[in-house]
């Protein structure tokens, strides 16, 4: 079938439906959800593209339109399966068999089969080593080094063979795309010029029908969704630069769900029509040191010294950050493994630092960073007074770090004779400054930011991966032993062996201290309970999929 004509037909059908419904732009698009049964949610992370091969910033809305093969939600919840119905690994720990839902269709009515999953993976694999390798977006070659082959045995059976044992086939969260849409898209276009304009074609419950960058995304129910067309009339995701209008929208009824600050959470909890909740998640807030030694290096070589970084760790009071910046809605930071990754988490009790400004000062003295002229400011080993640049901001797809946390850090460092200047960036500028030095990034000293990845061993350790410099590794730190641990854990299926490697790697990066983990913030959010039923209990809205938007129902519908 001609994919362009097929998408035009789908677009026409969606627009015809919109013209007869309250979903059209000039109607009451942002009015009451109780009246028109359109779910209105909010986000502060606006996508720059709808192309999963070209951006990391489009999880909302792409998670609603596309399925992962297995991914995080399907392994945690039996009722949240994705593209795959079931999966298993052979006794050789190399051959994975994945069963696809029978009779599944894309939103344009075309069959959705194992061949589309094989196409998605082989599309990525075929780009490895090429100038236009697909390694910059949500759908990336990262982690695919150990994949030997991906084959559609038949329409309902996918076989993934790995070179060494690894859980990657089920832990990855690549989005499965339709072969009939993407087969003629070159790697060069997939990295840049192909925008994947609406209406999209997916297997998820809600299909992106309209995209106004920086403003909103409209989604329509997928009539071919495998468990039946959703009961709501659609979705609107509104994008904001701050969270103040989100709280206001929840109060007024113009929004049904939103992530909020601690102060807003406390205020909204008093409204009988609003339910507030908090949940642990995969976010890690950190203070990163620019450890680059050549291009992109910071203002002083001290940043490259583990003894200097370790001493700074004693000047950071994680409990105070939780209590004063997060109002208690976070866990104090320790290592790179967050508490929600329960199978791998350790409190590192025998090597864990404690907050002690005097001890921080003593360690700085011992490492050779003293205040020799008595002006209250320490000098580095080259005799230059410290004046560090701390940059901060919010990367797309994470909760915002309260500025109070940054202010606390700056205050503590000043008390031990290391003054800092703070510069706050928007997500785009922050991303540019923290790119790999080879790509023009660096030149800063300290970074306060966040990362949000899955609880797979690979993702847990990616903060220290030399292959992820400028991506997940914001400190530019490299360590051969750490890379060896990561390489080994990528080739293991056995949980106990994997746990040991993660523990060893976590201890190594903690003592080397390219990062000081500040906190593991809890997700604070709220939803109105007067228009729809079916919100989750522990996680009212999943961070890894489209739950509960595949099953919400209007109260009066």
Short mmCIF file of C-alpha atoms in Angstrom, two decimals, residues 30-550:
data_model
loop_
_atom_site.label_atom_id
_atom_site.label_comp_id
_atom_site.label_asym_id
_atom_site.label_seq_id
_atom_site.Cartn_x
_atom_site.Cartn_y
_atom_site.Cartn_z
CA UNK A 30 -9.56 23.72 26.50
CA UNK A 31 -12.95 23.76 28.21
CA UNK A 32 -14.38 21.25 30.67
CA UNK A 33 -13.46 17.59 30.22
CA UNK A 34 -16.68 16.57 31.97
CA UNK A 35 -18.63 18.01 29.02
CA UNK A 36 -16.62 16.80 26.01
CA UNK A 37 -14.87 13.72 27.50
CA UNK A 38 -11.45 14.88 26.26
CA UNK A 39 -8.69 14.24 28.79
CA UNK A 40 -6.49 17.30 29.32
CA UNK A 41 -3.05 16.78 30.80
CA UNK A 42 -0.01 19.01 31.11
CA UNK A 43 3.76 18.90 30.86
CA UNK A 44 6.70 21.26 31.22
CA UNK A 45 8.82 19.27 28.75
CA UNK A 46 7.73 20.27 25.25
CA UNK A 47 8.83 18.02 22.36
CA UNK A 48 10.86 19.53 19.54
CA UNK A 49 9.94 16.76 17.09
CA UNK A 50 7.67 13.74 16.75
CA UNK A 51 10.47 11.67 15.23
CA UNK A 52 11.66 9.10 17.81
CA UNK A 53 14.94 8.61 15.92
CA UNK A 54 15.83 12.31 16.16
CA UNK A 55 14.88 13.43 19.67
CA UNK A 56 14.78 12.41 23.32
CA UNK A 57 12.23 15.07 24.23
CA UNK A 58 9.07 13.53 22.83
CA UNK A 59 8.19 10.77 25.33
CA UNK A 60 4.92 12.61 25.93
CA UNK A 61 3.20 12.22 23.43
CA UNK A 62 4.98 9.37 21.62
CA UNK A 63 4.46 6.92 24.51
CA UNK A 64 0.71 7.23 23.89
CA UNK A 65 0.96 6.46 20.17
CA UNK A 66 3.69 3.83 19.93
CA UNK A 67 4.39 0.64 21.87
CA UNK A 68 7.70 -0.69 23.12
CA UNK A 69 8.26 -4.37 22.45
CA UNK A 70 8.31 -5.14 26.21
CA UNK A 71 9.90 -2.38 28.28
CA UNK A 72 9.49 -1.28 31.87
CA UNK A 73 5.73 -1.25 32.47
CA UNK A 74 5.13 -4.71 30.98
CA UNK A 75 7.67 -6.26 33.34
CA UNK A 76 6.21 -4.55 36.40
CA UNK A 77 2.50 -4.99 35.62
CA UNK A 78 0.82 -7.96 33.94
CA UNK A 79 -1.98 -5.75 32.61
CA UNK A 80 0.30 -3.24 30.86
CA UNK A 81 1.77 -5.28 28.02
CA UNK A 82 3.13 -3.48 24.98
CA UNK A 83 3.71 -4.72 21.43
CA UNK A 84 4.57 -8.19 22.76
CA UNK A 85 2.12 -10.57 24.39
CA UNK A 86 4.76 -12.90 25.87
CA UNK A 87 8.51 -13.54 25.80
CA UNK A 88 11.05 -16.16 26.84
CA UNK A 89 14.76 -16.92 26.55
CA UNK A 90 16.22 -20.30 25.59
CA UNK A 91 18.58 -22.32 27.76
CA UNK A 92 21.54 -20.86 25.86
CA UNK A 93 20.61 -17.41 27.31
CA UNK A 94 21.11 -16.01 23.80
CA UNK A 95 17.94 -16.76 21.87
CA UNK A 96 14.83 -14.78 22.78
CA UNK A 97 11.40 -15.66 21.42
CA UNK A 98 8.82 -12.88 21.55
CA UNK A 99 5.16 -13.49 20.74
CA UNK A 100 3.27 -10.59 19.18
CA UNK A 101 -0.44 -10.00 19.77
CA UNK A 102 -2.39 -11.84 17.07
CA UNK A 103 -4.53 -9.73 14.75
CA UNK A 104 -3.09 -6.43 15.97
CA UNK A 105 -3.41 -3.44 13.63
CA UNK A 106 -1.80 -0.07 13.14
CA UNK A 107 -4.06 2.94 13.57
CA UNK A 108 -4.43 3.17 9.78
CA UNK A 109 -5.81 -0.37 9.64
CA UNK A 110 -2.68 -2.08 8.33
CA UNK A 111 -1.59 -5.32 10.08
CA UNK A 112 0.91 -4.78 12.91
CA UNK A 113 3.13 -7.85 13.07
CA UNK A 114 6.49 -9.21 14.12
CA UNK A 115 7.81 -7.96 10.78
CA UNK A 116 7.35 -4.35 11.91
CA UNK A 117 9.27 -5.06 15.12
CA UNK A 118 12.04 -6.73 13.13
CA UNK A 119 12.11 -3.77 10.76
CA UNK A 120 12.45 -1.28 13.64
CA UNK A 121 15.40 -3.12 15.18
CA UNK A 122 17.11 -3.89 11.87
CA UNK A 123 16.63 -0.29 10.73
CA UNK A 124 18.70 0.75 13.73
CA UNK A 125 21.21 -2.09 13.44
CA UNK A 126 21.81 -1.29 9.77
CA UNK A 127 22.88 2.23 10.66
CA UNK A 128 25.65 1.22 13.08
CA UNK A 129 29.03 2.48 11.92
CA UNK A 130 27.59 4.65 9.18
CA UNK A 131 28.05 8.46 9.11
CA UNK A 132 24.35 8.86 9.83
CA UNK A 133 24.14 6.26 12.58
CA UNK A 134 20.83 6.54 14.45
CA UNK A 135 22.28 7.24 17.88
CA UNK A 136 20.78 10.57 18.92
CA UNK A 137 17.12 9.91 19.74
CA UNK A 138 14.73 7.83 21.81
CA UNK A 139 15.15 5.10 19.20
CA UNK A 140 18.92 4.74 19.33
CA UNK A 141 21.60 2.15 18.58
CA UNK A 142 22.87 2.54 22.15
CA UNK A 143 22.97 -0.92 23.72
CA UNK A 144 22.59 -2.83 20.44
CA UNK A 145 26.25 -3.86 20.17
CA UNK A 146 25.45 -7.33 21.51
CA UNK A 147 22.58 -8.04 19.10
CA UNK A 148 23.49 -10.70 16.53
CA UNK A 149 20.21 -10.88 14.61
CA UNK A 150 16.54 -9.97 14.71
CA UNK A 151 14.17 -12.08 12.62
CA UNK A 152 10.42 -12.31 12.11
CA UNK A 153 9.79 -16.07 12.11
CA UNK A 154 6.16 -15.41 11.22
CA UNK A 155 3.64 -12.60 11.77
CA UNK A 156 3.31 -13.43 15.47
CA UNK A 157 6.85 -14.57 16.35
CA UNK A 158 9.97 -12.45 16.68
CA UNK A 159 13.36 -14.00 17.37
CA UNK A 160 16.20 -11.95 18.84
CA UNK A 161 19.62 -13.60 19.04
CA UNK A 162 22.32 -11.93 21.09
CA UNK A 163 26.10 -12.40 20.90
CA UNK A 164 26.37 -12.80 24.65
CA UNK A 165 23.75 -13.18 27.41
CA UNK A 166 21.88 -9.91 27.98
CA UNK A 167 18.45 -8.73 29.04
CA UNK A 168 18.49 -5.93 26.47
CA UNK A 169 15.81 -7.56 24.25
CA UNK A 170 13.19 -7.01 26.96
CA UNK A 171 14.72 -4.11 28.90
CA UNK A 172 15.05 -1.70 25.99
CA UNK A 173 12.30 0.85 25.44
CA UNK A 174 12.63 1.43 21.70
CA UNK A 175 9.33 2.38 20.09
CA UNK A 176 8.10 0.00 17.40
CA UNK A 177 7.33 1.90 14.19
CA UNK A 178 5.38 0.76 11.10
CA UNK A 179 7.55 -0.52 8.27
CA UNK A 180 5.16 0.81 5.61
CA UNK A 181 5.73 4.37 6.88
CA UNK A 182 9.46 4.27 7.59
CA UNK A 183 10.89 1.89 4.99
CA UNK A 184 11.75 4.64 2.50
CA UNK A 185 13.16 7.11 5.06
CA UNK A 186 16.95 7.41 4.75
CA UNK A 187 19.16 7.41 7.83
CA UNK A 188 20.13 11.00 7.10
CA UNK A 189 16.50 12.10 6.99
CA UNK A 190 15.60 10.03 10.06
CA UNK A 191 18.27 11.91 12.03
CA UNK A 192 17.16 15.34 10.95
CA UNK A 193 14.71 16.44 8.27
CA UNK A 194 11.94 13.84 8.59
CA UNK A 195 9.53 15.38 11.11
CA UNK A 196 7.05 12.49 11.27
CA UNK A 197 4.20 14.97 10.93
CA UNK A 198 0.71 14.09 12.22
CA UNK A 199 -1.36 12.11 11.97
CA UNK A 200 1.04 9.47 13.24
CA UNK A 201 0.49 5.77 12.72
CA UNK A 202 0.89 3.67 15.86
CA UNK A 203 -0.46 0.78 17.90
CA UNK A 204 -1.01 2.74 21.11
CA UNK A 205 -4.41 3.87 22.41
CA UNK A 206 -4.07 7.55 21.45
CA UNK A 207 -2.81 8.77 18.07
CA UNK A 208 -1.18 12.16 17.63
CA UNK A 209 -3.43 14.12 15.29
CA UNK A 210 -2.07 17.65 15.68
CA UNK A 211 1.17 19.18 16.98
CA UNK A 212 1.79 22.84 17.73
CA UNK A 213 5.37 23.06 18.95
CA UNK A 214 5.70 24.55 22.41
CA UNK A 215 1.92 24.76 22.82
CA UNK A 216 -0.02 21.50 22.66
CA UNK A 217 -0.49 18.07 21.12
CA UNK A 218 -3.90 16.64 20.27
CA UNK A 219 -4.50 12.92 20.22
CA UNK A 220 -7.47 10.92 18.96
CA UNK A 221 -8.58 7.46 20.14
CA UNK A 222 -7.13 4.63 18.07
CA UNK A 223 -10.11 2.79 16.57
CA UNK A 224 -7.93 -0.32 16.08
CA UNK A 225 -6.39 -0.45 19.55
CA UNK A 226 -6.00 -4.11 20.48
CA UNK A 227 -8.18 -4.00 23.62
CA UNK A 228 -10.81 -1.83 21.97
CA UNK A 229 -11.17 1.84 21.15
CA UNK A 230 -10.62 3.95 24.29
CA UNK A 231 -13.77 5.27 25.95
CA UNK A 232 -12.64 8.89 26.10
CA UNK A 233 -13.03 11.31 23.17
CA UNK A 234 -9.30 11.99 22.97
CA UNK A 235 -6.48 13.79 24.74
CA UNK A 236 -4.83 17.19 24.77
CA UNK A 237 -1.34 17.65 26.20
CA UNK A 238 -0.70 21.29 27.01
CA UNK A 239 2.89 22.44 27.44
CA UNK A 240 3.96 25.08 29.94
CA UNK A 241 7.28 26.66 30.83
CA UNK A 242 6.46 26.76 34.55
CA UNK A 243 4.20 24.79 36.87
CA UNK A 244 2.13 27.71 38.16
CA UNK A 245 -0.47 27.56 35.35
CA UNK A 246 -0.68 23.79 35.82
CA UNK A 247 -1.85 24.17 39.41
CA UNK A 248 -4.25 26.91 38.34
CA UNK A 249 -5.62 24.69 35.56
CA UNK A 250 -6.23 21.83 37.97
CA UNK A 251 -8.12 24.14 40.30
CA UNK A 252 -10.25 25.65 37.54
CA UNK A 253 -11.01 22.32 35.88
CA UNK A 254 -9.27 23.15 32.59
CA UNK A 255 -6.71 20.41 33.29
CA UNK A 256 -7.30 16.85 34.46
CA UNK A 257 -3.74 15.90 35.40
CA UNK A 258 -0.44 17.63 36.04
CA UNK A 259 2.88 17.36 37.83
CA UNK A 260 3.22 19.97 40.54
CA UNK A 261 5.60 21.47 43.08
CA UNK A 262 5.59 20.59 46.76
CA UNK A 263 3.82 23.84 47.69
CA UNK A 264 1.17 23.30 45.01
CA UNK A 265 0.75 19.67 46.07
CA UNK A 266 -0.01 20.74 49.66
CA UNK A 267 -2.48 23.37 48.46
CA UNK A 268 -4.27 21.10 45.98
CA UNK A 269 -4.66 18.36 48.58
CA UNK A 270 -7.35 20.50 50.23
CA UNK A 271 -9.62 20.40 47.15
CA UNK A 272 -12.22 17.58 47.33
CA UNK A 273 -12.30 17.26 43.52
CA UNK A 274 -8.54 16.77 43.28
CA UNK A 275 -6.48 13.75 44.27
CA UNK A 276 -2.77 14.31 44.96
CA UNK A 277 -0.20 11.53 44.97
CA UNK A 278 3.54 10.98 45.15
CA UNK A 279 5.58 8.11 43.76
CA UNK A 280 9.17 7.01 43.59
CA UNK A 281 10.65 7.11 40.14
CA UNK A 282 13.89 6.78 38.19
CA UNK A 283 15.10 10.39 38.47
CA UNK A 284 18.49 11.12 39.99
CA UNK A 285 19.48 14.70 40.85
CA UNK A 286 23.22 15.24 40.86
CA UNK A 287 26.09 17.67 41.15
CA UNK A 288 28.48 16.86 38.30
CA UNK A 289 32.10 17.95 38.00
CA UNK A 290 33.52 18.77 34.58
CA UNK A 291 36.35 16.21 34.53
CA UNK A 292 37.47 16.96 30.96
CA UNK A 293 41.22 17.51 30.68
CA UNK A 294 41.55 19.01 27.20
CA UNK A 295 38.81 20.44 25.00
CA UNK A 296 35.88 21.59 27.10
CA UNK A 297 37.81 21.53 30.38
CA UNK A 298 36.71 23.66 33.30
CA UNK A 299 38.50 26.60 34.89
CA UNK A 300 40.78 24.52 37.12
CA UNK A 301 42.54 21.17 37.02
CA UNK A 302 41.19 20.51 40.53
CA UNK A 303 37.98 19.29 38.90
CA UNK A 304 39.97 16.35 37.51
CA UNK A 305 41.23 15.37 40.99
CA UNK A 306 39.17 12.67 42.81
CA UNK A 307 40.45 13.95 46.15
CA UNK A 308 39.05 17.42 45.46
CA UNK A 309 35.71 16.00 44.34
CA UNK A 310 35.51 13.66 47.34
CA UNK A 311 36.14 16.55 49.72
CA UNK A 312 33.33 18.56 48.13
CA UNK A 313 31.06 15.58 48.81
CA UNK A 314 31.43 16.19 52.55
CA UNK A 315 30.10 19.74 52.03
CA UNK A 316 26.78 18.57 50.59
CA UNK A 317 23.95 17.88 53.02
CA UNK A 318 21.53 15.65 51.10
CA UNK A 319 19.06 15.50 53.98
CA UNK A 320 18.84 19.29 54.11
CA UNK A 321 18.20 19.36 50.37
CA UNK A 322 15.33 16.90 50.85
CA UNK A 323 13.88 18.74 53.85
CA UNK A 324 14.34 22.33 52.73
CA UNK A 325 14.26 22.24 48.92
CA UNK A 326 11.87 19.31 48.37
CA UNK A 327 9.82 19.72 51.59
CA UNK A 328 10.38 16.06 52.35
CA UNK A 329 9.18 14.74 48.97
CA UNK A 330 12.43 13.01 48.02
CA UNK A 331 14.94 10.46 49.27
CA UNK A 332 18.46 11.67 50.14
CA UNK A 333 20.98 10.94 47.40
CA UNK A 334 23.68 8.32 47.89
CA UNK A 335 24.94 6.43 44.83
CA UNK A 336 24.01 6.22 41.18
CA UNK A 337 21.42 3.49 41.84
CA UNK A 338 18.08 4.92 42.95
CA UNK A 339 15.79 3.25 45.53
CA UNK A 340 13.13 2.37 42.95
CA UNK A 341 15.71 -0.04 41.45
CA UNK A 342 15.22 -2.22 44.52
CA UNK A 343 17.11 -5.23 43.14
CA UNK A 344 20.28 -3.16 42.71
CA UNK A 345 20.05 -0.40 45.32
CA UNK A 346 22.63 -0.12 48.10
CA UNK A 347 23.07 2.60 50.70
CA UNK A 348 26.87 2.14 50.46
CA UNK A 349 26.96 2.34 54.24
CA UNK A 350 30.65 1.46 54.70
CA UNK A 351 31.93 4.17 52.33
CA UNK A 352 29.13 6.70 52.53
CA UNK A 353 30.14 10.31 53.18
CA UNK A 354 28.49 12.38 55.88
CA UNK A 355 27.85 16.11 55.92
CA UNK A 356 30.66 17.82 57.77
CA UNK A 357 31.99 21.18 56.57
CA UNK A 358 35.02 20.92 58.85
CA UNK A 359 35.86 17.50 57.40
CA UNK A 360 35.44 18.89 53.88
CA UNK A 361 37.87 21.66 54.73
CA UNK A 362 40.35 19.24 56.29
CA UNK A 363 40.29 17.03 53.20
CA UNK A 364 40.77 20.01 50.91
CA UNK A 365 43.78 21.09 52.99
CA UNK A 366 45.19 17.58 52.86
CA UNK A 367 44.72 17.43 49.07
CA UNK A 368 46.65 20.70 48.63
CA UNK A 369 43.79 23.18 48.17
CA UNK A 370 44.43 25.77 50.87
CA UNK A 371 43.67 29.41 51.55
CA UNK A 372 47.28 30.58 51.66
CA UNK A 373 46.67 34.34 51.79
CA UNK A 374 43.87 34.37 54.33
CA UNK A 375 41.27 36.03 52.08
CA UNK A 376 38.71 33.31 52.68
CA UNK A 377 39.11 31.77 49.22
CA UNK A 378 41.14 28.66 48.57
CA UNK A 379 43.66 28.34 45.75
CA UNK A 380 44.19 25.42 43.40
CA UNK A 381 47.59 23.78 42.95
CA UNK A 382 48.49 26.29 40.25
CA UNK A 383 48.03 29.11 42.75
CA UNK A 384 44.79 30.46 41.28
CA UNK A 385 41.92 31.42 43.56
CA UNK A 386 38.82 29.33 43.05
CA UNK A 387 35.85 30.94 41.32
CA UNK A 388 33.76 28.13 39.87
CA UNK A 389 30.91 28.44 37.39
CA UNK A 390 27.91 26.32 38.36
CA UNK A 391 25.36 25.85 35.62
CA UNK A 392 21.92 24.42 36.13
CA UNK A 393 18.56 23.99 34.46
CA UNK A 394 16.05 21.35 33.49
CA UNK A 395 16.67 18.76 30.83
CA UNK A 396 13.54 17.67 28.98
CA UNK A 397 11.57 14.83 30.54
CA UNK A 398 12.61 15.29 34.18
CA UNK A 399 11.20 17.00 37.23
CA UNK A 400 12.58 20.46 37.87
CA UNK A 401 15.16 20.77 40.65
CA UNK A 402 14.09 23.47 43.12
CA UNK A 403 16.39 26.47 42.88
CA UNK A 404 16.64 26.28 46.67
CA UNK A 405 18.79 23.16 46.24
CA UNK A 406 21.25 25.10 44.08
CA UNK A 407 21.31 27.96 46.56
CA UNK A 408 22.09 25.57 49.41
CA UNK A 409 24.98 24.05 47.48
CA UNK A 410 26.41 27.46 46.59
CA UNK A 411 26.19 28.49 50.24
CA UNK A 412 27.97 25.40 51.55
CA UNK A 413 30.78 25.71 49.01
CA UNK A 414 31.27 29.36 49.92
CA UNK A 415 31.64 28.35 53.56
CA UNK A 416 34.59 26.10 52.72
CA UNK A 417 36.31 28.74 50.62
CA UNK A 418 35.12 27.79 47.15
CA UNK A 419 32.86 30.55 45.76
CA UNK A 420 30.62 29.76 42.81
CA UNK A 421 28.62 31.80 40.36
CA UNK A 422 25.30 30.29 39.28
CA UNK A 423 23.89 30.46 35.76
CA UNK A 424 20.47 29.00 34.99
CA UNK A 425 19.65 27.81 31.45
CA UNK A 426 16.58 26.58 29.63
CA UNK A 427 16.64 22.98 28.45
CA UNK A 428 17.95 23.78 24.98
CA UNK A 429 20.84 25.95 26.15
CA UNK A 430 21.68 23.51 28.95
CA UNK A 431 21.81 20.68 26.45
CA UNK A 432 24.17 22.68 24.23
CA UNK A 433 26.52 23.52 27.12
CA UNK A 434 26.68 19.89 28.29
CA UNK A 435 27.27 18.29 24.90
CA UNK A 436 30.43 16.27 24.51
CA UNK A 437 33.47 18.56 24.17
CA UNK A 438 34.03 17.08 20.71
CA UNK A 439 30.63 18.50 19.77
CA UNK A 440 31.27 21.96 21.22
CA UNK A 441 30.13 21.42 24.81
CA UNK A 442 31.95 21.97 28.10
CA UNK A 443 33.79 24.95 29.51
CA UNK A 444 31.72 24.95 32.70
CA UNK A 445 32.88 23.76 36.15
CA UNK A 446 29.90 22.36 38.07
CA UNK A 447 26.49 21.18 36.88
CA UNK A 448 23.34 20.62 38.91
CA UNK A 449 20.91 18.61 36.79
CA UNK A 450 18.93 15.39 36.61
CA UNK A 451 18.72 12.22 34.60
CA UNK A 452 15.81 9.82 34.13
CA UNK A 453 16.49 6.40 32.68
CA UNK A 454 15.20 2.91 33.34
CA UNK A 455 16.26 0.55 36.11
CA UNK A 456 18.06 -1.79 33.74
CA UNK A 457 21.70 -2.38 34.74
CA UNK A 458 22.90 -0.63 31.59
CA UNK A 459 20.90 2.50 32.29
CA UNK A 460 21.83 2.53 35.97
CA UNK A 461 25.51 2.69 35.02
CA UNK A 462 25.21 4.95 32.00
CA UNK A 463 26.16 8.06 34.00
CA UNK A 464 29.75 6.79 33.95
CA UNK A 465 29.89 5.27 30.48
CA UNK A 466 32.63 6.63 28.24
CA UNK A 467 30.35 5.88 25.28
CA UNK A 468 27.68 8.20 26.70
CA UNK A 469 29.79 11.33 27.16
CA UNK A 470 27.66 14.37 26.45
CA UNK A 471 24.51 12.22 26.52
CA UNK A 472 23.87 10.43 29.82
CA UNK A 473 27.42 11.03 31.06
CA UNK A 474 27.37 14.76 31.80
CA UNK A 475 30.62 14.78 33.79
CA UNK A 476 32.78 13.61 30.84
CA UNK A 477 34.37 11.13 33.27
CA UNK A 478 36.10 8.04 31.86
CA UNK A 479 37.39 5.02 33.71
CA UNK A 480 38.49 1.77 32.06
CA UNK A 481 37.53 -0.38 35.03
CA UNK A 482 34.04 1.12 35.16
CA UNK A 483 33.60 0.59 31.42
CA UNK A 484 34.64 -3.03 31.93
CA UNK A 485 31.94 -3.50 34.57
CA UNK A 486 29.37 -1.96 32.23
CA UNK A 487 30.47 -4.12 29.32
CA UNK A 488 30.19 -7.24 31.47
CA UNK A 489 26.78 -6.37 32.89
CA UNK A 490 25.49 -5.84 29.34
CA UNK A 491 26.36 -9.48 28.62
CA UNK A 492 24.71 -11.12 31.61
CA UNK A 493 21.19 -12.45 32.18
CA UNK A 494 21.76 -13.93 35.67
CA UNK A 495 20.41 -11.51 38.27
CA UNK A 496 22.91 -12.27 41.05
CA UNK A 497 25.91 -11.78 38.78
CA UNK A 498 24.36 -8.60 37.44
CA UNK A 499 23.78 -7.30 40.99
CA UNK A 500 27.43 -7.90 41.91
CA UNK A 501 28.72 -5.99 38.87
CA UNK A 502 26.37 -3.07 39.47
CA UNK A 503 27.47 -2.92 43.12
CA UNK A 504 31.15 -2.91 42.15
CA UNK A 505 30.60 -0.20 39.55
CA UNK A 506 28.49 1.89 41.93
CA UNK A 507 31.19 1.77 44.60
CA UNK A 508 33.89 2.72 42.11
CA UNK A 509 32.10 5.77 40.75
CA UNK A 510 31.13 6.84 44.29
CA UNK A 511 34.75 6.90 45.46
CA UNK A 512 35.97 8.60 42.27
CA UNK A 513 33.14 11.14 42.69
CA UNK A 514 32.58 12.61 39.23
CA UNK A 515 29.05 13.04 40.59
CA UNK A 516 27.63 13.79 44.00
CA UNK A 517 24.09 12.38 43.97
CA UNK A 518 21.88 14.97 45.64
CA UNK A 519 18.46 13.35 45.85
CA UNK A 520 15.97 10.96 44.34
CA UNK A 521 12.90 13.19 44.03
CA UNK A 522 9.46 11.68 44.30
CA UNK A 523 7.01 12.47 41.58
CA UNK A 524 4.37 14.90 42.83
CA UNK A 525 1.24 15.09 40.75
CA UNK A 526 -2.49 15.62 40.95
CA UNK A 527 -5.56 14.71 38.99
CA UNK A 528 -9.19 15.72 39.08
CA UNK A 529 -11.56 12.92 40.00
CA UNK A 530 -14.81 14.56 38.89
CA UNK A 531 -14.68 13.84 35.13
CA UNK A 532 -13.00 10.45 34.64
CA UNK A 533 -12.64 7.14 36.44
CA UNK A 534 -9.88 4.55 36.11
CA UNK A 535 -6.83 6.45 37.35
CA UNK A 536 -4.15 4.23 38.88
CA UNK A 537 -3.60 3.79 42.59
CA UNK A 538 0.15 3.68 43.26
CA UNK A 539 1.05 5.46 40.02
CA UNK A 540 -2.02 7.29 38.81
CA UNK A 541 -0.18 7.92 35.53
CA UNK A 542 2.73 5.77 34.35
CA UNK A 543 6.06 7.37 33.52
CA UNK A 544 6.90 4.53 31.11
CA UNK A 545 3.80 4.03 29.01
CA UNK A 546 0.26 5.11 28.31
CA UNK A 547 -1.45 3.78 31.45
CA UNK A 548 -4.20 4.73 32.37
CA UNK A 549 -5.18 6.55 29.19
CA UNK A 550 -6.02 3.26 27.48
#
